[in-house]
mmCIF file of C-alpha atoms and ligand atoms in Angstrom:
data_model
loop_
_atom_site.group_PDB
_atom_site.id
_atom_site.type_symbol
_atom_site.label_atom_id
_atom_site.label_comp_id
_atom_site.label_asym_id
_atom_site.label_seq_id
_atom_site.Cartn_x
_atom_site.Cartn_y
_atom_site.Cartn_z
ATOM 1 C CA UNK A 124 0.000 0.000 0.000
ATOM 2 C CA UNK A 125 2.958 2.337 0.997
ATOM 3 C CA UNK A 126 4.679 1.454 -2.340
ATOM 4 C CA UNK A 127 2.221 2.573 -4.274
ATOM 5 C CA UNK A 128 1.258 5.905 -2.406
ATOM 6 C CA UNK A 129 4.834 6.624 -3.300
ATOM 7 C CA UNK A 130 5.203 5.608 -7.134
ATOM 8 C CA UNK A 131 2.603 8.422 -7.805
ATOM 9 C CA UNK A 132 4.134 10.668 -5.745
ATOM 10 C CA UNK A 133 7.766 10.609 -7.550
ATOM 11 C CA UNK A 134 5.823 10.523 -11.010
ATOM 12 C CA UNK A 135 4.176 13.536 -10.051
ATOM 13 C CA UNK A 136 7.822 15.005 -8.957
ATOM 14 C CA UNK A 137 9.111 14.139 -12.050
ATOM 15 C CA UNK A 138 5.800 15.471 -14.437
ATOM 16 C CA UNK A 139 6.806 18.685 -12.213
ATOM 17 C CA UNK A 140 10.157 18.672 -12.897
ATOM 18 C CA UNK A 141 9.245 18.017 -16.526
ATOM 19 C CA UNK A 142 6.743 21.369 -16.329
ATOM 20 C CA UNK A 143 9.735 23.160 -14.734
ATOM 21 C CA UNK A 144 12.024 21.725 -17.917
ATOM 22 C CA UNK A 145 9.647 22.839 -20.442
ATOM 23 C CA UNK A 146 11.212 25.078 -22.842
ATOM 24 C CA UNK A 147 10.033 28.322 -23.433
ATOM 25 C CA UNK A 148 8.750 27.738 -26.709
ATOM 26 C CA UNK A 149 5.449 26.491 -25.253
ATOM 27 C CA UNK A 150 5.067 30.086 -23.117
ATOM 28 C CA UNK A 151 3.658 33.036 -24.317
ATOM 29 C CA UNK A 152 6.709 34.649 -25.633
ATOM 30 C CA UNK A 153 7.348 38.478 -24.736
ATOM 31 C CA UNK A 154 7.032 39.319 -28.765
ATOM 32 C CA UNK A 155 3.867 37.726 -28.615
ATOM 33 C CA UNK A 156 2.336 39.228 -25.848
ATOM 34 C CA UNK A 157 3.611 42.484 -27.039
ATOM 35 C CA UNK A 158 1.579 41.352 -30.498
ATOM 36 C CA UNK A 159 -0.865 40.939 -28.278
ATOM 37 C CA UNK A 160 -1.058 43.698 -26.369
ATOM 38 C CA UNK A 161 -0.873 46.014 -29.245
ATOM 39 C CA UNK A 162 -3.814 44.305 -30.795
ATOM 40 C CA UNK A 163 -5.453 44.889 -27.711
ATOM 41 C CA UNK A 164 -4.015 48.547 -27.527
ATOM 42 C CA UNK A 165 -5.139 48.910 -31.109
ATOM 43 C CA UNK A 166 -8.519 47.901 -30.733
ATOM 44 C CA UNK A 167 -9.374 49.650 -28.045
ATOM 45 C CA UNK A 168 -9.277 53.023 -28.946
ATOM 46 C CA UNK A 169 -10.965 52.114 -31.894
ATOM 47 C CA UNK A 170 -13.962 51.315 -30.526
ATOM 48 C CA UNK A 171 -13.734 54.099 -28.586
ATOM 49 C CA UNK A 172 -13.322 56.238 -31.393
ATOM 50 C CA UNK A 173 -16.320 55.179 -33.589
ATOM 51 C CA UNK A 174 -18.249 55.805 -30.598
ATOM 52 C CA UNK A 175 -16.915 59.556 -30.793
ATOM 53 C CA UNK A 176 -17.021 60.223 -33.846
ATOM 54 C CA UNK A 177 -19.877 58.155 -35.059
ATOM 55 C CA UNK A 178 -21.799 60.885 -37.092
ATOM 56 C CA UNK A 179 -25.728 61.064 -35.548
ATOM 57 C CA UNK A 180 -27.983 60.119 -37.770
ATOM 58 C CA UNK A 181 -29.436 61.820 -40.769
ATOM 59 C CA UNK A 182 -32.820 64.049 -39.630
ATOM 60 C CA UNK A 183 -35.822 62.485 -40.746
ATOM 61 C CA UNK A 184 -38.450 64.588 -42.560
ATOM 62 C CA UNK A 185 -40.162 64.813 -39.125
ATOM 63 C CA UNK A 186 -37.246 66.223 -37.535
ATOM 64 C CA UNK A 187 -36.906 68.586 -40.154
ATOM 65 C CA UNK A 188 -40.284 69.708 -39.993
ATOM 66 C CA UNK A 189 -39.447 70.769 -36.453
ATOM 67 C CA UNK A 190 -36.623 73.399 -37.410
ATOM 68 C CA UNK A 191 -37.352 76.898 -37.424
ATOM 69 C CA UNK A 192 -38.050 78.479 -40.835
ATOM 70 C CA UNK A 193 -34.511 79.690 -42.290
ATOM 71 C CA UNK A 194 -32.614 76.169 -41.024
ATOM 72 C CA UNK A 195 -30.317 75.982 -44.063
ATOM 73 C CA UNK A 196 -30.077 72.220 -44.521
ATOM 74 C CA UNK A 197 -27.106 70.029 -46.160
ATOM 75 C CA UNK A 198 -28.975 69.231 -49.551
ATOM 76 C CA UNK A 199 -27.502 65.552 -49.219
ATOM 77 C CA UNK A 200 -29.667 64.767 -46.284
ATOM 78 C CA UNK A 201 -32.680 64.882 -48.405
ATOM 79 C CA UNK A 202 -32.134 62.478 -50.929
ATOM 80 C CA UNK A 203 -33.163 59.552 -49.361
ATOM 81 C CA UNK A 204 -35.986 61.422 -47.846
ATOM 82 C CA UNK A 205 -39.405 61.135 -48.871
ATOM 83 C CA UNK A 206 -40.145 64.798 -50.713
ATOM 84 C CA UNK A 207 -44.025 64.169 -50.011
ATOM 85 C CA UNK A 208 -42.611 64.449 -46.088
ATOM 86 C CA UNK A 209 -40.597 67.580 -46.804
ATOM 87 C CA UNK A 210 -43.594 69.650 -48.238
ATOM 88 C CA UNK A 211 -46.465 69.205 -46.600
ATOM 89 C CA UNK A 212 -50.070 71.147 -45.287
ATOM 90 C CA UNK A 213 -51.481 70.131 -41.845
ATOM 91 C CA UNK A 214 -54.877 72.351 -40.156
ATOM 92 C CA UNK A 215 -53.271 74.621 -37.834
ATOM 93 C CA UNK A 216 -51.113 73.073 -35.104
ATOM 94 C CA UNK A 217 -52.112 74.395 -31.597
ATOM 95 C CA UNK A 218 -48.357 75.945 -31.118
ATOM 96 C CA UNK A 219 -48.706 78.173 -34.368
ATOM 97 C CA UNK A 220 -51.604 79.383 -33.811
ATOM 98 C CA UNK A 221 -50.576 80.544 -30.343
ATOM 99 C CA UNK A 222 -47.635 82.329 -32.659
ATOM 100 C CA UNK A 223 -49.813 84.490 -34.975
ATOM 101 C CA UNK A 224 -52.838 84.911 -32.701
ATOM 102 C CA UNK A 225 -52.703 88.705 -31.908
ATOM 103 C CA UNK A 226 -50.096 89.397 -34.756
ATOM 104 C CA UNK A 227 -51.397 87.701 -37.731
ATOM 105 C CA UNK A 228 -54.815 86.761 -36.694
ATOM 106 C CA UNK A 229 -57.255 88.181 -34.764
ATOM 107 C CA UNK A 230 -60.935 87.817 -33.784
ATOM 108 C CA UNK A 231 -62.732 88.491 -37.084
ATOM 109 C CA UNK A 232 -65.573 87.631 -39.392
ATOM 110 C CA UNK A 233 -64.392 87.271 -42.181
ATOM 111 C CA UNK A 234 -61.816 84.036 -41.467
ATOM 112 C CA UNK A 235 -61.661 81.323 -38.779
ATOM 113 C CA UNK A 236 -58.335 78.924 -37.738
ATOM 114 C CA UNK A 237 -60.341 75.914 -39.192
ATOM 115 C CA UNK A 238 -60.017 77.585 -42.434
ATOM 116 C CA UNK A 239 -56.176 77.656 -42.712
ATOM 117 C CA UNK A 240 -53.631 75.460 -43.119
ATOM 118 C CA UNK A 241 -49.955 75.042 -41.933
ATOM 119 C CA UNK A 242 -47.105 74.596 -44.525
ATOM 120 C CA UNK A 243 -43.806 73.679 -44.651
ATOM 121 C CA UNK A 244 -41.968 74.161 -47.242
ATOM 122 C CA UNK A 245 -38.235 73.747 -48.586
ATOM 123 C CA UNK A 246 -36.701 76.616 -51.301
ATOM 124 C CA UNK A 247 -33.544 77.242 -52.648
ATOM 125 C CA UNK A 248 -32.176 80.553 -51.923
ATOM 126 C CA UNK A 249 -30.313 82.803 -54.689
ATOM 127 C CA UNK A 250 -26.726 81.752 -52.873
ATOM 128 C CA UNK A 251 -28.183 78.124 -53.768
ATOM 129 C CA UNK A 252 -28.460 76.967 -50.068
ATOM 130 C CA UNK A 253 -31.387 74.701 -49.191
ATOM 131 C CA UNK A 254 -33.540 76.285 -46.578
ATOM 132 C CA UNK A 255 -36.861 75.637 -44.289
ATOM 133 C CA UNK A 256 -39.506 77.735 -44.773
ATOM 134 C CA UNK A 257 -43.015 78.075 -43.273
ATOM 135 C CA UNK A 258 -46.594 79.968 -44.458
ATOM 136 C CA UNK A 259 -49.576 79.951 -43.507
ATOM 137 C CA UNK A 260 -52.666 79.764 -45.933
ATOM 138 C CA UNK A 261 -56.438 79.441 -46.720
ATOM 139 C CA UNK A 262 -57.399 75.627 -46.959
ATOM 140 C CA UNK A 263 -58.444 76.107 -50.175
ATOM 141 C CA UNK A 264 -55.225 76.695 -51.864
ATOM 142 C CA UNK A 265 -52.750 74.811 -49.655
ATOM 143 C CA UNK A 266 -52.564 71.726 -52.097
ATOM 144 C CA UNK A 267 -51.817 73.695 -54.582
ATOM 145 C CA UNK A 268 -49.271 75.965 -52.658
ATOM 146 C CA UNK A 269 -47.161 72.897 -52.008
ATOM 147 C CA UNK A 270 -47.351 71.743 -55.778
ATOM 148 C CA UNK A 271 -46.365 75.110 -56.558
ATOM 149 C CA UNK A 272 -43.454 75.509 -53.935
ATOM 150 C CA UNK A 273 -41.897 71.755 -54.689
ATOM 151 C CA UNK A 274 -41.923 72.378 -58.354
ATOM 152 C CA UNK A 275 -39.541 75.563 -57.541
ATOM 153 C CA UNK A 276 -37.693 74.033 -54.990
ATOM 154 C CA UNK A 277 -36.933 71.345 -57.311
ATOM 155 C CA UNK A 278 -36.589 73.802 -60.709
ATOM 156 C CA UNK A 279 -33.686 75.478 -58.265
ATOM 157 C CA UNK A 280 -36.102 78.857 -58.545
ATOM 158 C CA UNK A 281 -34.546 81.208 -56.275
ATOM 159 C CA UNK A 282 -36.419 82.289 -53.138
ATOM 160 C CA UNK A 283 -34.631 84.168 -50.508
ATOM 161 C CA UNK A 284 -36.890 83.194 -47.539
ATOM 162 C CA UNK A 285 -40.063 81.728 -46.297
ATOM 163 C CA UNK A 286 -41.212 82.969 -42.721
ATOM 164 C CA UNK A 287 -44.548 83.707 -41.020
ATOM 165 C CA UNK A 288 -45.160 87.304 -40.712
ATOM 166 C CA UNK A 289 -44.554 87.238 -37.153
ATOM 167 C CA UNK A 290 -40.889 86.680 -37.820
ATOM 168 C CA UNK A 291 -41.667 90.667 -38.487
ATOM 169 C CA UNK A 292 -43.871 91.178 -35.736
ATOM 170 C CA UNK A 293 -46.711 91.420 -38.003
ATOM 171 C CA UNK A 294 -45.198 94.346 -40.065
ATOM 172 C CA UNK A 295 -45.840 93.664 -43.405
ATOM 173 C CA UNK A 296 -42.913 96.794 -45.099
ATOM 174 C CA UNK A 297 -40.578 94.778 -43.089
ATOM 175 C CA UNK A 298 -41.441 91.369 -44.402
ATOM 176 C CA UNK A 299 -41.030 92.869 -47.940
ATOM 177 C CA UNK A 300 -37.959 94.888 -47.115
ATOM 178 C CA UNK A 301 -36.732 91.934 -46.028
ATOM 179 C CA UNK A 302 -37.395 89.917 -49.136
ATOM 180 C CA UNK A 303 -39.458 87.591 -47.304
ATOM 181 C CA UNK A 304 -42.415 85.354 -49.422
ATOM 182 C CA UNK A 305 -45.507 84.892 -47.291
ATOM 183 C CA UNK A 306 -49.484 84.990 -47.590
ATOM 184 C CA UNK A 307 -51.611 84.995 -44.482
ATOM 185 C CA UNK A 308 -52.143 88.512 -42.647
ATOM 186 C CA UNK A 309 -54.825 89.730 -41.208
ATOM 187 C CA UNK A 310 -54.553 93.236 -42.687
ATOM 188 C CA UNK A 311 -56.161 95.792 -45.527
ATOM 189 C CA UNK A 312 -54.575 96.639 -48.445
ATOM 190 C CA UNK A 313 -52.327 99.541 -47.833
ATOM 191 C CA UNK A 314 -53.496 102.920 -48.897
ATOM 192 C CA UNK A 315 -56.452 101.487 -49.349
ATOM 193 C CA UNK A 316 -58.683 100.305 -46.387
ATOM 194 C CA UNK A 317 -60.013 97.555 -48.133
ATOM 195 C CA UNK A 318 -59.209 93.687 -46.599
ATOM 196 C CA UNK A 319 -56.650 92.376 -48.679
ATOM 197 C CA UNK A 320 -56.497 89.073 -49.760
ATOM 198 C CA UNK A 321 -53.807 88.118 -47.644
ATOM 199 C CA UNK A 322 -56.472 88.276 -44.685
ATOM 200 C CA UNK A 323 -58.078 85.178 -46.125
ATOM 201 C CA UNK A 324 -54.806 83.778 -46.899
ATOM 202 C CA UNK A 325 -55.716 83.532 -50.438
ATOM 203 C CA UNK A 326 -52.726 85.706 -51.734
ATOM 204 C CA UNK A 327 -48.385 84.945 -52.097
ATOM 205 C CA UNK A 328 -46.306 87.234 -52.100
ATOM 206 C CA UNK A 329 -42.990 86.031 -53.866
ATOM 207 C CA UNK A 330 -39.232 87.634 -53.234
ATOM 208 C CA UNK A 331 -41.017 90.956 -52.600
ATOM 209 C CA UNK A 332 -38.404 93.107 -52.346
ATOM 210 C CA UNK A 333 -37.434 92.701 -56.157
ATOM 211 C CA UNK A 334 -40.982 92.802 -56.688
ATOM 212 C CA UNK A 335 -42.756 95.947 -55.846
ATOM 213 C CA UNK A 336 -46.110 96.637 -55.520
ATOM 214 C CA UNK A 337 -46.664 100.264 -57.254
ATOM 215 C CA UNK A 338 -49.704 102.279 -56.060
ATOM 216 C CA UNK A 339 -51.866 104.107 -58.383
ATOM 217 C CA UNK A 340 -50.500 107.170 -56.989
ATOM 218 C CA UNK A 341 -46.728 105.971 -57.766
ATOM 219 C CA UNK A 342 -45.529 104.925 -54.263
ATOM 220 C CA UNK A 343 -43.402 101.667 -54.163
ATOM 221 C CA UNK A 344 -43.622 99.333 -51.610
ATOM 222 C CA UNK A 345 -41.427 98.128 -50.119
ATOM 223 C CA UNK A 346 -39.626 101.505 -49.921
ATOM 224 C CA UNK A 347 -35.985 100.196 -50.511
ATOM 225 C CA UNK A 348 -37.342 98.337 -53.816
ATOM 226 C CA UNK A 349 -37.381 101.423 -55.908
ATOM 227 C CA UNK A 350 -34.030 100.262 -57.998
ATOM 228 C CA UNK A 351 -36.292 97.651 -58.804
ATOM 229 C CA UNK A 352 -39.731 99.336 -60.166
ATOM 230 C CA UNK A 353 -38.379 99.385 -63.674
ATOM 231 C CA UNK A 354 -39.306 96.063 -64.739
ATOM 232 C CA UNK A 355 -36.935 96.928 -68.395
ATOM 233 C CA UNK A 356 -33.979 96.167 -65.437
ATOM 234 C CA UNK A 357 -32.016 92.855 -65.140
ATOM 235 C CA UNK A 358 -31.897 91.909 -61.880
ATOM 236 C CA UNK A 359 -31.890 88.579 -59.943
ATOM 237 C CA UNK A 360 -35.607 87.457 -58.400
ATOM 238 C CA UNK A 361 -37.421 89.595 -61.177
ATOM 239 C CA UNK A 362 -40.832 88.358 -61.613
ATOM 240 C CA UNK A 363 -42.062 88.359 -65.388
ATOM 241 C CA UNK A 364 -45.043 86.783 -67.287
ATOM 242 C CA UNK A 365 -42.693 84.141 -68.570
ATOM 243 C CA UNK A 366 -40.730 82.815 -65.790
ATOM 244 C CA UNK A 367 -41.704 79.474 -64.003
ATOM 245 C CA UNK A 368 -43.111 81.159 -60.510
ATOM 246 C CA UNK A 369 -45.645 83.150 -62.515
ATOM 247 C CA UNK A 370 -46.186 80.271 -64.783
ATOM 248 C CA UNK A 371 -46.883 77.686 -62.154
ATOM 249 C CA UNK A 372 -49.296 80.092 -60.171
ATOM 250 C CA UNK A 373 -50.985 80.750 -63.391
ATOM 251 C CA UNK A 374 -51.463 76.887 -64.292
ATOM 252 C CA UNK A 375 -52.898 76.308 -60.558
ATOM 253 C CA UNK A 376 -55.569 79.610 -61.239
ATOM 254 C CA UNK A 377 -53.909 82.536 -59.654
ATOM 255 C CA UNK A 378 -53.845 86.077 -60.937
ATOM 256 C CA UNK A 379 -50.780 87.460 -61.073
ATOM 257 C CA UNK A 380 -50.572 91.184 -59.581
ATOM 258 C CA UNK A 381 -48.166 92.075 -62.297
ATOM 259 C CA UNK A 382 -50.989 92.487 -64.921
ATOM 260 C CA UNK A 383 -52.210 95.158 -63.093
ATOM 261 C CA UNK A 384 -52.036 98.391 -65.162
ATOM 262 C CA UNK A 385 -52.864 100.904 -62.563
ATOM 263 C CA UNK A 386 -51.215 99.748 -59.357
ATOM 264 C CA UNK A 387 -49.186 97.214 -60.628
ATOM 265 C CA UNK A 388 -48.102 94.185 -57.558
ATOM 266 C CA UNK A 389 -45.472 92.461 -59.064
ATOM 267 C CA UNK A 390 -44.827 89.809 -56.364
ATOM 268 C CA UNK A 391 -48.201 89.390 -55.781
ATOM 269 C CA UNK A 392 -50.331 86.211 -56.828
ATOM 270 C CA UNK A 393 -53.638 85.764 -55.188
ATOM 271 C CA UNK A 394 -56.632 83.290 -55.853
ATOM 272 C CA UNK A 395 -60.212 84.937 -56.483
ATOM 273 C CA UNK A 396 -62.707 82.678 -54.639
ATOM 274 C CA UNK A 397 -66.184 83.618 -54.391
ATOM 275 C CA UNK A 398 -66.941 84.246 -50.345
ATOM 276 C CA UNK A 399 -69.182 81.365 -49.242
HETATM 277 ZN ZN1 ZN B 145 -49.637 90.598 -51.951
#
């Protein structure tokens, strides 16, 4: 019994003494760890650096929606986006109406929020940046506003912004001075007294400032657009009877203000609608 207790024990001596003898070709040599470690060095920091610098991903047409009018956007964004998502005419969200009430709208009789619609548009300015926009207009023409507005967009017509006219506090000379399109507001026709078919939201006004409207008795509005009252002038966002904006509004039934031989209203386009 004592014999073989013992036998095992000086085999396991010797399979120990063997381990001990091993040469180092079965360890982990120090080149390979150091392979190792570099891999492991390597790796690391790679991980950690697509987390950093992962881009975030691409806005979605929703998202887009949600940026103030004026965003300019990276035009390669949008191709894979949906362009029915990027133009688009929704009743009156509670938000915007809490925007124009008091500027824009007000109590009246003549047009209720249930009657308008919420767009949002995208336009190409004259620097050729892609930018939000936003307007505001009558139900009955908001289809064709967005028809109108994508075929521009994607014609490359330049438009130098699209705000609501709150973005001017409601002041319509500073919209136009400001070359800003819009249509809804509340408001008469100036020098006039009349309501103006903006306050239906039934009338554009496109790139005003190089397209004046021209009073009967000769004053131009906006002010700083008299350079541009001579329509014989070449100048960049001119209006005409033959170029696509006029064209498009035409096709979808507008009247353009242009034609106008007494008080001619050269950005103006406006849809006549018997009142219900
Ligand atoms: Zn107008």
């Amino acid at each position: 019994m004592k014999r073989r207790t013992v036998l095992p024990a000086v085999l396991a001596l010797l399979l120990c003494g063997c381990r001990q003898l091993t040469p180092p070709a079965e360890q982990t040599s120090p080149a390979d760890t150091a392979v190792t470690e570099a891999e492991t060095t390597l790796t690391e920091p790679e991980t950690t650096a697509q987390t950093e610098s992962t881009p975030a991903p691409p806005p979605t047409a929703a998202d887009i929606a949600a940026m103030p009018a004026g965003t300019v956007l990276d035009a390669a964004i949008l191709r894979d986006l949906p362009a029915d998502a990027l133009f688009t005419a929704e009743p009156l969200p509670d938000a915007v109406f809490a925007r124009i009430s008091g500027v824009s709208y007000i109590e009246n009789p003549d047009i209720t929020p249930d009657e308008l619609r919420y767009l949002r548009l995208l336009h190409i300015t004259p620097a050729g940046e892609t930018k939000t926009g936003e307007m505001i207009a009558n139900h009955r023409i908001a289809d064709d506003l967005v028809e109108i507005f994508r075929a521009l967009y994607d014609a490359r017509y330049p438009i130098e912004q699209i705000q609501l006219i709150e973005a001017y506090g409601g002041d319509d000379d500073a919209s136009m001075a400001d070359n800003n399109s819009s249509c809804f507001n509340y408001r008469t026709v100036p020098d006039k007294g009349t309501l103006s078919r903006h306050a239906l939201g039934l009338a554009i006004d496109v790139n005003p400032l190089y397209n004046p409207y021209i009073t009967d008795t000769g004053v131009i509005m906006p002010e700083s657009a008299a350079p541009y009252a001579d329509r014989g002038g070449d100048f960049p966002m001119k209006i005409t009877k033959d170029d696509l904006c006029c064209q498009l509004f035409r096709e979808h039934g507008f009247h353009w203000g242009g034609f106008w031989s007494n008080s001619p209203d050269y950005q103006h386009f406006e849809m006549r609608i018997p009142q219900e």
